[in-house]
Amino acid sequence: MNCKDAQNLINGYVDGELDLVRNLEIEHHLQECALCSQGYKDHQVLRNGIKTGSFYFKAPVDLQRRIQLSLSKAANAEAGHRVLPKWWLTIAAPMAAAAIVVLALVPFLRGPSGDDLLAREVISSHVRSLMASHLADVPSSDQHTVKPWFAGKLNFSPPVEDLARQGFPLIGGRLDYVDNRPVAALIYQRQKHFINLFIWPSGSDSDVGTKTVSRQGYNLFYWTKSGMTYWAASDLNSAELQEFVELVQNQPSPKS
Amino acid sequence: MREKDRLARFEQTILPHLDAAYNLARWLTRNEHDAEDIVQEAYLRAFKFFNAFRGVDGRAWLLTIVRNTCYTWLQQNRAHEITTMFDEEIHSVDSDASNPATLALQSADQQILREALDELPVEFREVVVLRDLEGFSYKEIADIVNIPAGTVMSRLARARERLKQLLCNRGNLA
């Protein structure tokens, strides 16, 4: 093997892409040739420099949200473009009429449907936070790190308590978007289960007692206390999640 | 409803590779805002062609689209940066065999190394990013960049040789 061949192959060698025969050939050449041997060392330093340097650009926090927004717009547009067959019209009117009747009854049958929509939103946010390893914008178990982090990002200050001693360690905080507004999301952990606690101002002073609902295998608890609305979402079993909820509720109210 | 399912499946398989997409776009455009726009556009394209995705590796598939989106964008906005018909020979680097060990790369200064990487022609920069930052195999890189598998090694060789030269020049200046 000559040096010109070797200079190319050193790359494959460094990258572990050579077959056995070539590998042996290049090793042999490197032992004999000081020049190529130095070149090989330089390659390694270079490669390690690139690999260990902080050269990897992570996506900005809000990029994912913007992409999801434009994706769901695209999906809706796509669904809207589907041309409906003509016969569809003949049954559309009766169906619409039936739908109106059903919708009118829904509030009486199932309570406020606002909660229902919100439950869906909260679950989506919860699932999304687990899916794309974007659980926490500020990963910290220290409430004195997490709480100030929200200042300047939200126009309210969510109460943040670490509940590690009670078996629910704080993992971090995240800015989220629920109910058409930015909200605080606190992440807690119970063994292998994560709990997202969403908090935003309720807009009224009256407290609302705890309600619970279960959907798609997730348990949700929600309540309003001291002017803040809380939604806790997790795949944790209902009993333990309730324990968590009671811990949160029994923390001293935020001053002011 | 079918569209909803498609979106859910897309978000599950493709969205987790957002960092890789952004990293590549950021290195190819060398500008964070352009990179964000390109990644967003690439995701929309990917979603559009998601039915064509049969593979197992969502990351390689997505990065192929990100790369193409980058090149289209570069052609429109910074055509001078891409040499149409990139010629391996023209871009080959004369390694001066009579001048050994020019480089005492004991610990390449991070800042200088970053700048050197930024200065590489985009065709070189992308193979280094795909190999050393993303850890793709030569075969995968060949697919993403759309060059023959045999070309990947020689292009990497030239890219790294060029990097070394850039570092040397800087080192001499410093």
CSV table of C-alpha atoms in Angstrom, one decimal:
chain,number,residue,atom,x,y,z
A,1,MET,CA,0.0,0.0,0.0
A,2,ASN,CA,1.3,3.4,-0.9
A,3,CYS,CA,0.7,6.7,1.0
A,4,LYS,CA,-1.9,8.0,-1.4
A,5,ASP,CA,-4.1,5.0,-0.9
A,6,ALA,CA,-3.5,5.1,2.8
A,7,GLN,CA,-4.6,8.7,3.1
A,8,ASN,CA,-8.0,7.8,1.8
A,9,LEU,CA,-8.3,4.6,3.7
A,10,ILE,CA,-7.3,6.2,7.0
A,11,ASN,CA,-10.8,7.7,7.1
A,12,GLY,CA,-12.5,4.4,6.7
A,13,TYR,CA,-10.2,3.0,9.3
A,14,VAL,CA,-11.0,5.8,11.8
A,15,ASP,CA,-14.7,5.4,11.1
A,16,GLY,CA,-14.6,1.6,11.4
A,17,GLU,CA,-15.9,1.2,7.9
A,18,LEU,CA,-13.1,-1.0,6.4
A,19,ASP,CA,-13.2,-4.7,5.9
A,20,LEU,CA,-10.8,-7.0,7.8
A,21,VAL,CA,-8.3,-7.3,5.0
A,22,ARG,CA,-8.1,-3.5,4.4
A,23,ASN,CA,-7.9,-3.0,8.2
A,24,LEU,CA,-4.9,-5.2,8.5
A,25,GLU,CA,-3.3,-3.6,5.4
A,26,ILE,CA,-3.6,-0.1,6.8
A,27,GLU,CA,-2.4,-1.1,10.3
A,28,HIS,CA,0.6,-2.6,8.7
A,29,HIS,CA,1.3,0.6,6.7
A,30,LEU,CA,0.8,2.8,9.7
A,31,GLN,CA,3.5,0.9,11.6
A,32,GLU,CA,5.9,1.4,8.7
A,33,CYS,CA,5.2,5.0,7.7
A,34,ALA,CA,5.7,7.8,10.2
A,35,LEU,CA,4.1,10.3,7.9
A,36,CYS,CA,0.8,8.4,7.6
A,37,SER,CA,1.0,7.5,11.2
A,38,GLN,CA,1.0,11.2,12.1
A,39,GLY,CA,-1.8,11.8,9.7
A,40,TYR,CA,-3.8,9.1,11.5
A,41,LYS,CA,-3.2,10.7,14.9
A,42,ASP,CA,-4.3,14.0,13.5
A,43,HIS,CA,-7.5,12.4,12.2
A,44,GLN,CA,-8.3,11.0,15.6
A,45,VAL,CA,-7.7,14.3,17.3
A,46,LEU,CA,-9.8,16.1,14.7
A,47,ARG,CA,-12.6,13.6,15.0
A,48,ASN,CA,-12.6,13.6,18.7
A,49,GLY,CA,-12.5,17.4,18.7
A,50,ILE,CA,-15.6,17.5,16.6
A,51,LYS,CA,-17.4,14.7,18.5
A,52,THR,CA,-16.7,16.0,21.9
A,53,GLY,CA,-17.0,19.7,21.1
A,54,SER,CA,-20.4,21.2,21.7
A,55,PHE,CA,-21.0,21.4,18.0
A,56,TYR,CA,-24.5,19.9,18.1
A,57,PHE,CA,-27.2,22.5,17.7
A,58,LYS,CA,-30.3,21.5,19.5
A,59,ALA,CA,-33.6,22.8,18.2
A,60,PRO,CA,-35.0,25.9,19.9
A,61,VAL,CA,-37.7,25.0,22.5
A,62,ASP,CA,-40.6,26.5,20.6
A,63,LEU,CA,-39.7,25.2,17.2
A,64,GLN,CA,-41.5,21.9,17.9
A,65,ARG,CA,-44.7,23.7,18.9
A,66,ARG,CA,-44.6,25.8,15.7
A,67,ILE,CA,-44.1,22.7,13.6
A,68,GLN,CA,-46.9,20.9,15.3
A,69,LEU,CA,-49.2,23.9,14.7
A,70,SER,CA,-48.4,24.0,11.0
A,71,LEU,CA,-48.7,20.3,10.7
A,72,SER,CA,-52.1,20.2,12.2
A,73,LYS,CA,-53.1,23.0,9.9
A,74,ALA,CA,-51.8,21.0,6.9
A,75,ALA,CA,-53.7,17.9,8.1
A,76,ASN,CA,-56.9,19.9,8.5
A,77,ALA,CA,-56.5,21.4,5.1
A,78,GLU,CA,-55.9,18.0,3.6
A,79,ALA,CA,-58.9,16.5,5.3
A,80,GLY,CA,-61.0,19.5,4.1
A,81,HIS,CA,-60.0,19.0,0.5
A,82,ARG,CA,-61.4,15.5,0.3
A,83,VAL,CA,-64.3,15.8,-2.1
A,84,LEU,CA,-67.5,14.5,-0.7
A,85,PRO,CA,-69.6,12.2,-2.9
A,86,LYS,CA,-73.0,13.6,-4.0
A,87,TRP,CA,-75.1,11.1,-2.1
A,88,TRP,CA,-73.5,12.4,1.0
A,89,LEU,CA,-75.6,15.6,0.7
A,90,THR,CA,-78.8,13.7,0.9
A,91,ILE,CA,-78.0,12.4,4.3
A,92,ALA,CA,-76.0,15.3,5.5
A,93,ALA,CA,-79.0,17.5,6.4
A,94,PRO,CA,-80.8,15.0,8.6
A,95,MET,CA,-77.5,14.2,10.3
A,96,ALA,CA,-76.8,17.8,10.9
A,97,ALA,CA,-80.2,18.2,12.4
A,98,ALA,CA,-79.6,15.2,14.6
A,99,ALA,CA,-76.2,16.6,15.6
A,100,ILE,CA,-77.8,19.8,16.7
A,101,VAL,CA,-80.2,18.0,19.0
A,102,VAL,CA,-77.5,15.9,20.5
A,103,LEU,CA,-75.2,18.9,21.0
A,104,ALA,CA,-78.0,20.8,22.7
A,105,LEU,CA,-78.5,17.9,25.1
A,106,VAL,CA,-74.8,17.4,25.8
A,107,PRO,CA,-74.5,20.0,28.6
A,108,PHE,CA,-77.4,18.4,30.4
A,109,LEU,CA,-76.0,14.9,30.0
A,110,ARG,CA,-72.4,15.4,30.7
A,111,GLY,CA,-71.9,18.7,32.5
A,112,PRO,CA,-69.8,21.5,30.9
A,113,SER,CA,-68.2,20.3,27.7
A,114,GLY,CA,-65.5,22.9,28.2
A,115,ASP,CA,-63.9,20.5,30.7
A,116,ASP,CA,-64.1,17.8,28.2
A,117,LEU,CA,-62.2,19.7,25.5
A,118,LEU,CA,-59.7,20.8,28.1
A,119,ALA,CA,-59.2,17.2,29.2
A,120,ARG,CA,-58.4,16.3,25.7
A,121,GLU,CA,-55.9,19.1,25.4
A,122,VAL,CA,-54.3,18.3,28.7
A,123,ILE,CA,-53.8,14.7,27.7
A,124,SER,CA,-52.4,15.7,24.3
A,125,SER,CA,-49.9,18.0,26.0
A,126,HIS,CA,-49.0,15.3,28.5
A,127,VAL,CA,-48.4,12.7,25.8
A,128,ARG,CA,-46.5,15.1,23.6
A,129,SER,CA,-44.2,16.0,26.5
A,130,LEU,CA,-43.3,12.4,27.0
A,131,MET,CA,-42.9,11.6,23.3
A,132,ALA,CA,-40.3,14.0,22.0
A,133,SER,CA,-38.0,14.1,25.0
A,134,HIS,CA,-39.1,17.6,25.7
A,135,LEU,CA,-40.4,16.9,29.1
A,136,ALA,CA,-38.7,19.8,30.8
A,137,ASP,CA,-37.4,23.2,29.6
A,138,VAL,CA,-35.8,23.6,32.9
A,139,PRO,CA,-34.8,20.2,34.3
A,140,SER,CA,-34.3,20.8,38.0
A,141,SER,CA,-35.5,19.2,41.3
A,142,ASP,CA,-35.0,22.6,43.0
A,143,GLN,CA,-38.1,24.6,43.4
A,144,HIS,CA,-36.0,27.7,43.8
A,145,THR,CA,-34.7,27.2,40.3
A,146,VAL,CA,-37.9,26.2,38.7
A,147,LYS,CA,-40.1,28.9,40.1
A,148,PRO,CA,-37.9,31.9,39.0
A,149,TRP,CA,-37.5,30.3,35.6
A,150,PHE,CA,-41.2,31.0,34.9
A,151,ALA,CA,-40.8,34.6,35.8
A,152,GLY,CA,-40.6,36.7,32.6
A,153,LYS,CA,-42.2,33.8,30.6
A,154,LEU,CA,-45.6,33.9,32.2
A,155,ASN,CA,-47.6,36.8,33.7
A,156,PHE,CA,-48.3,34.8,36.8
A,157,SER,CA,-46.2,32.9,39.2
A,158,PRO,CA,-47.1,29.3,39.7
A,159,PRO,CA,-46.6,27.7,43.1
A,160,VAL,CA,-43.8,25.2,42.9
A,161,GLU,CA,-43.1,22.7,45.6
A,162,ASP,CA,-40.7,19.7,45.5
A,163,LEU,CA,-42.6,16.7,46.9
A,164,ALA,CA,-39.6,14.3,46.9
A,165,ARG,CA,-40.0,13.6,50.6
A,166,GLN,CA,-43.5,12.5,50.0
A,167,GLY,CA,-42.4,10.2,47.1
A,168,PHE,CA,-43.1,12.6,44.2
A,169,PRO,CA,-39.8,14.2,43.3
A,170,LEU,CA,-39.9,17.4,41.1
A,171,ILE,CA,-38.3,16.8,37.7
A,172,GLY,CA,-38.6,20.2,36.2
A,173,GLY,CA,-40.7,22.8,34.6
A,174,ARG,CA,-41.9,23.5,31.1
A,175,LEU,CA,-43.8,26.3,29.3
A,176,ASP,CA,-46.9,24.8,27.7
A,177,TYR,CA,-49.9,26.1,25.9
A,178,VAL,CA,-53.4,25.0,27.0
A,179,ASP,CA,-56.8,26.6,26.7
A,180,ASN,CA,-55.5,29.2,24.4
A,181,ARG,CA,-52.9,30.6,26.8
A,182,PRO,CA,-49.4,29.9,28.0
A,183,VAL,CA,-49.4,27.8,31.1
A,184,ALA,CA,-46.9,26.4,33.6
A,185,ALA,CA,-46.3,22.7,33.5
A,186,LEU,CA,-44.5,21.1,36.4
A,187,ILE,CA,-43.2,17.6,36.0
A,188,TYR,CA,-43.2,15.2,38.9
A,189,GLN,CA,-42.2,11.5,39.0
A,190,ARG,CA,-43.5,8.5,40.8
A,191,GLN,CA,-41.3,5.5,40.1
A,192,LYS,CA,-41.5,5.2,36.3
A,193,HIS,CA,-44.5,7.3,35.9
A,194,PHE,CA,-44.5,11.0,35.1
A,195,ILE,CA,-47.0,13.5,36.2
A,196,ASN,CA,-47.7,16.7,34.4
A,197,LEU,CA,-49.2,19.4,36.6
A,198,PHE,CA,-50.6,22.2,34.5
A,199,ILE,CA,-51.3,25.5,36.2
A,200,TRP,CA,-52.8,28.7,35.1
A,201,PRO,CA,-54.9,31.6,36.6
A,202,SER,CA,-58.5,30.7,36.8
A,203,GLY,CA,-59.7,34.2,36.3
A,204,SER,CA,-62.1,34.1,39.3
A,205,ASP,CA,-61.7,33.9,43.0
A,206,SER,CA,-64.1,31.1,43.7
A,207,ASP,CA,-62.6,27.7,44.4
A,208,VAL,CA,-63.9,24.6,42.5
A,209,GLY,CA,-63.6,21.2,44.1
A,210,THR,CA,-61.6,18.4,42.7
A,211,LYS,CA,-63.0,16.4,39.7
A,212,THR,CA,-61.5,13.5,38.1
A,213,VAL,CA,-61.8,11.9,34.7
A,214,SER,CA,-60.1,9.0,33.0
A,215,ARG,CA,-59.4,8.8,29.3
A,216,GLN,CA,-57.3,6.7,27.0
A,217,GLY,CA,-55.6,5.1,30.0
A,218,TYR,CA,-54.7,8.5,31.6
A,219,ASN,CA,-56.0,9.8,34.8
A,220,LEU,CA,-56.8,13.4,35.2
A,221,PHE,CA,-57.6,15.5,38.3
A,222,TYR,CA,-58.5,19.1,38.1
A,223,TRP,CA,-59.5,21.8,40.5
A,224,THR,CA,-59.4,25.5,41.2
A,225,LYS,CA,-57.9,26.9,44.3
A,226,SER,CA,-56.7,30.4,45.3
A,227,GLY,CA,-57.3,31.8,41.8
A,228,MET,CA,-55.3,29.1,40.0
A,229,THR,CA,-56.6,26.2,37.9
A,230,TYR,CA,-54.8,23.0,38.2
A,231,TRP,CA,-54.8,19.9,35.9
A,232,ALA,CA,-52.8,16.8,36.9
A,233,ALA,CA,-52.3,14.2,34.2
A,234,SER,CA,-50.6,10.9,34.4
A,235,ASP,CA,-50.7,7.2,33.6
A,236,LEU,CA,-50.2,6.6,37.3
A,237,ASN,CA,-53.1,4.8,38.9
A,238,SER,CA,-55.9,6.8,40.2
A,239,ALA,CA,-55.3,6.2,43.9
A,240,GLU,CA,-51.7,7.3,43.9
A,241,LEU,CA,-52.4,10.3,41.6
A,242,GLN,CA,-55.1,11.3,44.1
A,243,GLU,CA,-52.5,11.1,46.8
A,244,PHE,CA,-50.3,13.5,44.8
A,245,VAL,CA,-53.2,15.8,44.2
A,246,GLU,CA,-54.0,16.0,47.9
A,247,LEU,CA,-50.3,16.8,48.6
A,248,VAL,CA,-50.4,19.6,46.1
A,249,GLN,CA,-53.6,21.0,47.5
A,250,ASN,CA,-52.4,20.9,51.0
A,251,GLN,CA,-49.3,23.0,50.3
A,252,PRO,CA,-49.6,26.5,51.8
A,253,SER,CA,-51.2,28.9,49.4
A,254,PRO,CA,-48.9,31.3,47.6
A,255,LYS,CA,-48.8,34.6,49.3
A,256,SER,CA,-50.1,37.6,47.3
B,1,MET,CA,-60.2,11.2,10.8
B,2,ARG,CA,-57.7,9.3,8.6
B,3,GLU,CA,-55.7,12.4,8.3
B,4,LYS,CA,-55.7,12.7,12.1
B,5,ASP,CA,-54.3,9.2,12.4
B,6,ARG,CA,-51.7,9.9,9.8
B,7,LEU,CA,-50.6,13.0,11.7
B,8,ALA,CA,-50.5,11.1,15.0
B,9,ARG,CA,-48.3,8.4,13.4
B,10,PHE,CA,-46.1,11.1,11.8
B,11,GLU,CA,-45.6,12.9,15.1
B,12,GLN,CA,-44.7,9.7,16.7
B,13,THR,CA,-42.1,8.5,14.2
B,14,ILE,CA,-40.7,11.7,12.7
B,15,LEU,CA,-41.1,14.5,15.3
B,16,PRO,CA,-38.6,13.0,17.7
B,17,HIS,CA,-35.8,13.6,15.2
B,18,LEU,CA,-36.3,17.4,15.4
B,19,ASP,CA,-32.9,18.0,16.9
B,20,ALA,CA,-31.1,16.1,14.1
B,21,ALA,CA,-33.1,18.0,11.5
B,22,TYR,CA,-32.3,21.3,13.1
B,23,ASN,CA,-28.6,20.5,13.6
B,24,LEU,CA,-28.1,19.6,9.9
B,25,ALA,CA,-30.0,22.7,8.7
B,26,ARG,CA,-28.1,24.9,11.1
B,27,TRP,CA,-24.8,23.6,9.9
B,28,LEU,CA,-25.7,23.8,6.2
B,29,THR,CA,-27.2,27.3,6.4
B,30,ARG,CA,-25.0,28.6,9.2
B,31,ASN,CA,-27.9,30.7,10.4
B,32,GLU,CA,-30.4,29.9,13.1
B,33,HIS,CA,-33.4,31.7,11.7
B,34,ASP,CA,-32.9,30.2,8.2
B,35,ALA,CA,-32.4,26.8,9.8
B,36,GLU,CA,-35.7,27.1,11.7
B,37,ASP,CA,-37.6,28.1,8.6
B,38,ILE,CA,-36.1,25.3,6.6
B,39,VAL,CA,-36.8,22.7,9.3
B,40,GLN,CA,-40.4,23.8,9.4
B,41,GLU,CA,-40.7,23.6,5.7
B,42,ALA,CA,-39.0,20.2,5.6
B,43,TYR,CA,-41.4,18.8,8.2
B,44,LEU,CA,-44.4,19.9,6.1
B,45,ARG,CA,-42.8,18.3,3.0
B,46,ALA,CA,-42.1,15.2,5.0
B,47,PHE,CA,-45.7,15.0,6.2
B,48,LYS,CA,-46.9,15.4,2.6
B,49,PHE,CA,-44.8,12.5,1.5
B,50,PHE,CA,-45.2,10.5,4.6
B,51,ASN,CA,-47.1,7.8,2.8
B,52,ALA,CA,-43.9,7.0,0.9
B,53,PHE,CA,-42.0,6.4,4.1
B,54,ARG,CA,-41.5,2.6,4.3
B,55,GLY,CA,-38.2,2.5,6.0
B,56,VAL,CA,-37.4,1.8,9.6
B,57,ASP,CA,-35.1,4.8,10.1
B,58,GLY,CA,-37.1,7.9,10.4
B,59,ARG,CA,-34.1,10.0,11.1
B,60,ALA,CA,-32.3,9.2,7.8
B,61,TRP,CA,-35.5,9.7,5.9
B,62,LEU,CA,-36.2,13.0,7.5
B,63,LEU,CA,-32.6,14.2,7.1
B,64,THR,CA,-32.7,13.4,3.3
B,65,ILE,CA,-35.7,15.8,3.1
B,66,VAL,CA,-34.0,18.4,5.3
B,67,ARG,CA,-30.9,18.3,3.2
B,68,ASN,CA,-32.9,18.7,-0.1
B,69,THR,CA,-34.8,21.6,1.4
B,70,CYS,CA,-31.5,23.2,2.4
B,71,TYR,CA,-30.1,22.8,-1.1
B,72,THR,CA,-33.2,24.3,-2.7
B,73,TRP,CA,-33.0,27.2,-0.3
B,74,LEU,CA,-29.3,27.7,-0.9
B,75,GLN,CA,-29.8,27.6,-4.6
B,76,GLN,CA,-32.4,30.4,-4.3
B,77,ASN,CA,-30.7,32.5,-1.7
B,78,ARG,CA,-27.0,31.8,-1.7
B,79,ALA,CA,-26.3,30.1,-5.1
B,80,HIS,CA,-22.6,31.0,-4.9
B,81,GLU,CA,-22.2,28.7,-1.9
B,82,ILE,CA,-23.0,25.6,-3.9
B,83,THR,CA,-20.8,24.7,-6.8
B,84,THR,CA,-23.2,23.3,-9.3
B,85,MET,CA,-21.8,19.9,-10.4
B,86,PHE,CA,-19.6,19.6,-7.4
B,87,ASP,CA,-16.3,18.2,-8.8
B,88,GLU,CA,-14.4,15.9,-6.5
B,89,GLU,CA,-11.2,16.5,-8.4
B,90,ILE,CA,-11.4,20.3,-8.4
B,91,HIS,CA,-12.1,20.2,-4.7
B,92,SER,CA,-9.4,17.6,-4.0
B,93,VAL,CA,-6.8,18.8,-1.7
B,94,ASP,CA,-3.1,18.5,-2.5
B,95,SER,CA,-1.8,17.0,0.6
B,96,ASP,CA,1.8,17.9,0.6
B,97,ALA,CA,3.5,14.6,1.3
B,98,SER,CA,6.9,16.3,1.7
B,99,ASN,CA,5.7,18.4,4.5
B,100,PRO,CA,4.8,15.9,7.3
B,101,ALA,CA,3.1,16.5,10.6
B,102,THR,CA,2.3,20.1,9.7
B,103,LEU,CA,-0.2,20.0,12.4
B,104,ALA,CA,0.2,19.6,16.1
B,105,LEU,CA,-3.4,18.9,16.7
B,106,GLN,CA,-2.8,18.1,20.3
B,107,SER,CA,-6.0,19.7,21.3
B,108,ALA,CA,-7.7,21.6,18.6
B,109,ASP,CA,-9.1,24.8,20.0
B,110,GLN,CA,-12.9,24.4,19.9
B,111,GLN,CA,-13.6,27.9,18.6
B,112,ILE,CA,-11.1,27.5,15.8
B,113,LEU,CA,-12.3,24.1,14.9
B,114,ARG,CA,-15.9,25.4,14.7
B,115,GLU,CA,-14.9,28.2,12.4
B,116,ALA,CA,-12.9,25.8,10.2
B,117,LEU,CA,-15.9,23.6,9.9
B,118,ASP,CA,-18.0,26.6,9.0
B,119,GLU,CA,-15.6,27.5,6.3
B,120,LEU,CA,-15.7,24.1,4.5
B,121,PRO,CA,-17.6,24.0,1.2
B,122,VAL,CA,-21.1,22.8,2.0
B,123,GLU,CA,-20.6,19.5,0.3
B,124,PHE,CA,-17.8,18.7,2.6
B,125,ARG,CA,-19.5,20.2,5.7
B,126,GLU,CA,-22.5,17.9,5.3
B,127,VAL,CA,-20.6,14.7,5.2
B,128,VAL,CA,-18.6,15.6,8.3
B,129,VAL,CA,-21.8,16.6,10.2
B,130,LEU,CA,-23.6,13.4,9.1
B,131,ARG,CA,-20.6,11.2,10.1
B,132,ASP,CA,-19.1,12.8,13.2
B,133,LEU,CA,-22.2,14.5,14.7
B,134,GLU,CA,-24.9,12.2,13.6
B,135,GLY,CA,-22.9,9.0,13.5
B,136,PHE,CA,-24.4,7.7,10.2
B,137,SER,CA,-22.6,4.9,8.4
B,138,TYR,CA,-21.1,5.5,5.0
B,139,LYS,CA,-24.0,3.7,3.4
B,140,GLU,CA,-26.6,5.8,5.1
B,141,ILE,CA,-24.7,9.0,4.2
B,142,ALA,CA,-24.5,7.9,0.6
B,143,ASP,CA,-28.3,7.6,0.6
B,144,ILE,CA,-28.9,10.9,2.3
B,145,VAL,CA,-26.5,12.9,0.1
B,146,ASN,CA,-27.3,10.9,-3.0
B,147,ILE,CA,-23.8,10.0,-4.0
B,148,PRO,CA,-22.3,6.5,-4.7
B,149,ALA,CA,-21.3,4.7,-1.6
B,150,GLY,CA,-17.7,4.6,-2.7
B,151,THR,CA,-17.6,8.4,-2.9
B,152,VAL,CA,-18.4,8.9,0.8
B,153,MET,CA,-15.0,7.9,2.0
B,154,SER,CA,-13.0,10.0,-0.5
B,155,ARG,CA,-15.2,13.0,0.2
B,156,LEU,CA,-14.7,12.6,3.9
B,157,ALA,CA,-11.0,12.3,3.3
B,158,ARG,CA,-10.9,15.5,1.4
B,159,ALA,CA,-13.1,17.3,3.9
B,160,ARG,CA,-10.9,16.3,6.8
B,161,GLU,CA,-7.8,17.1,4.9
B,162,ARG,CA,-9.2,20.5,4.2
B,163,LEU,CA,-10.1,20.9,7.8
B,164,LYS,CA,-6.6,20.1,8.8
B,165,GLN,CA,-5.2,22.7,6.4
B,166,LEU,CA,-7.6,25.3,7.7
B,167,LEU,CA,-6.5,24.6,11.2
B,168,CYS,CA,-2.9,24.7,10.2
B,169,ASN,CA,-3.3,28.1,8.6
B,170,ARG,CA,-5.1,29.4,11.6
B,171,GLY,CA,-2.5,27.9,13.9
B,172,ASN,CA,0.2,29.7,11.9
B,173,LEU,CA,-1.6,32.9,12.1
B,174,ALA,CA,-2.2,32.7,15.8
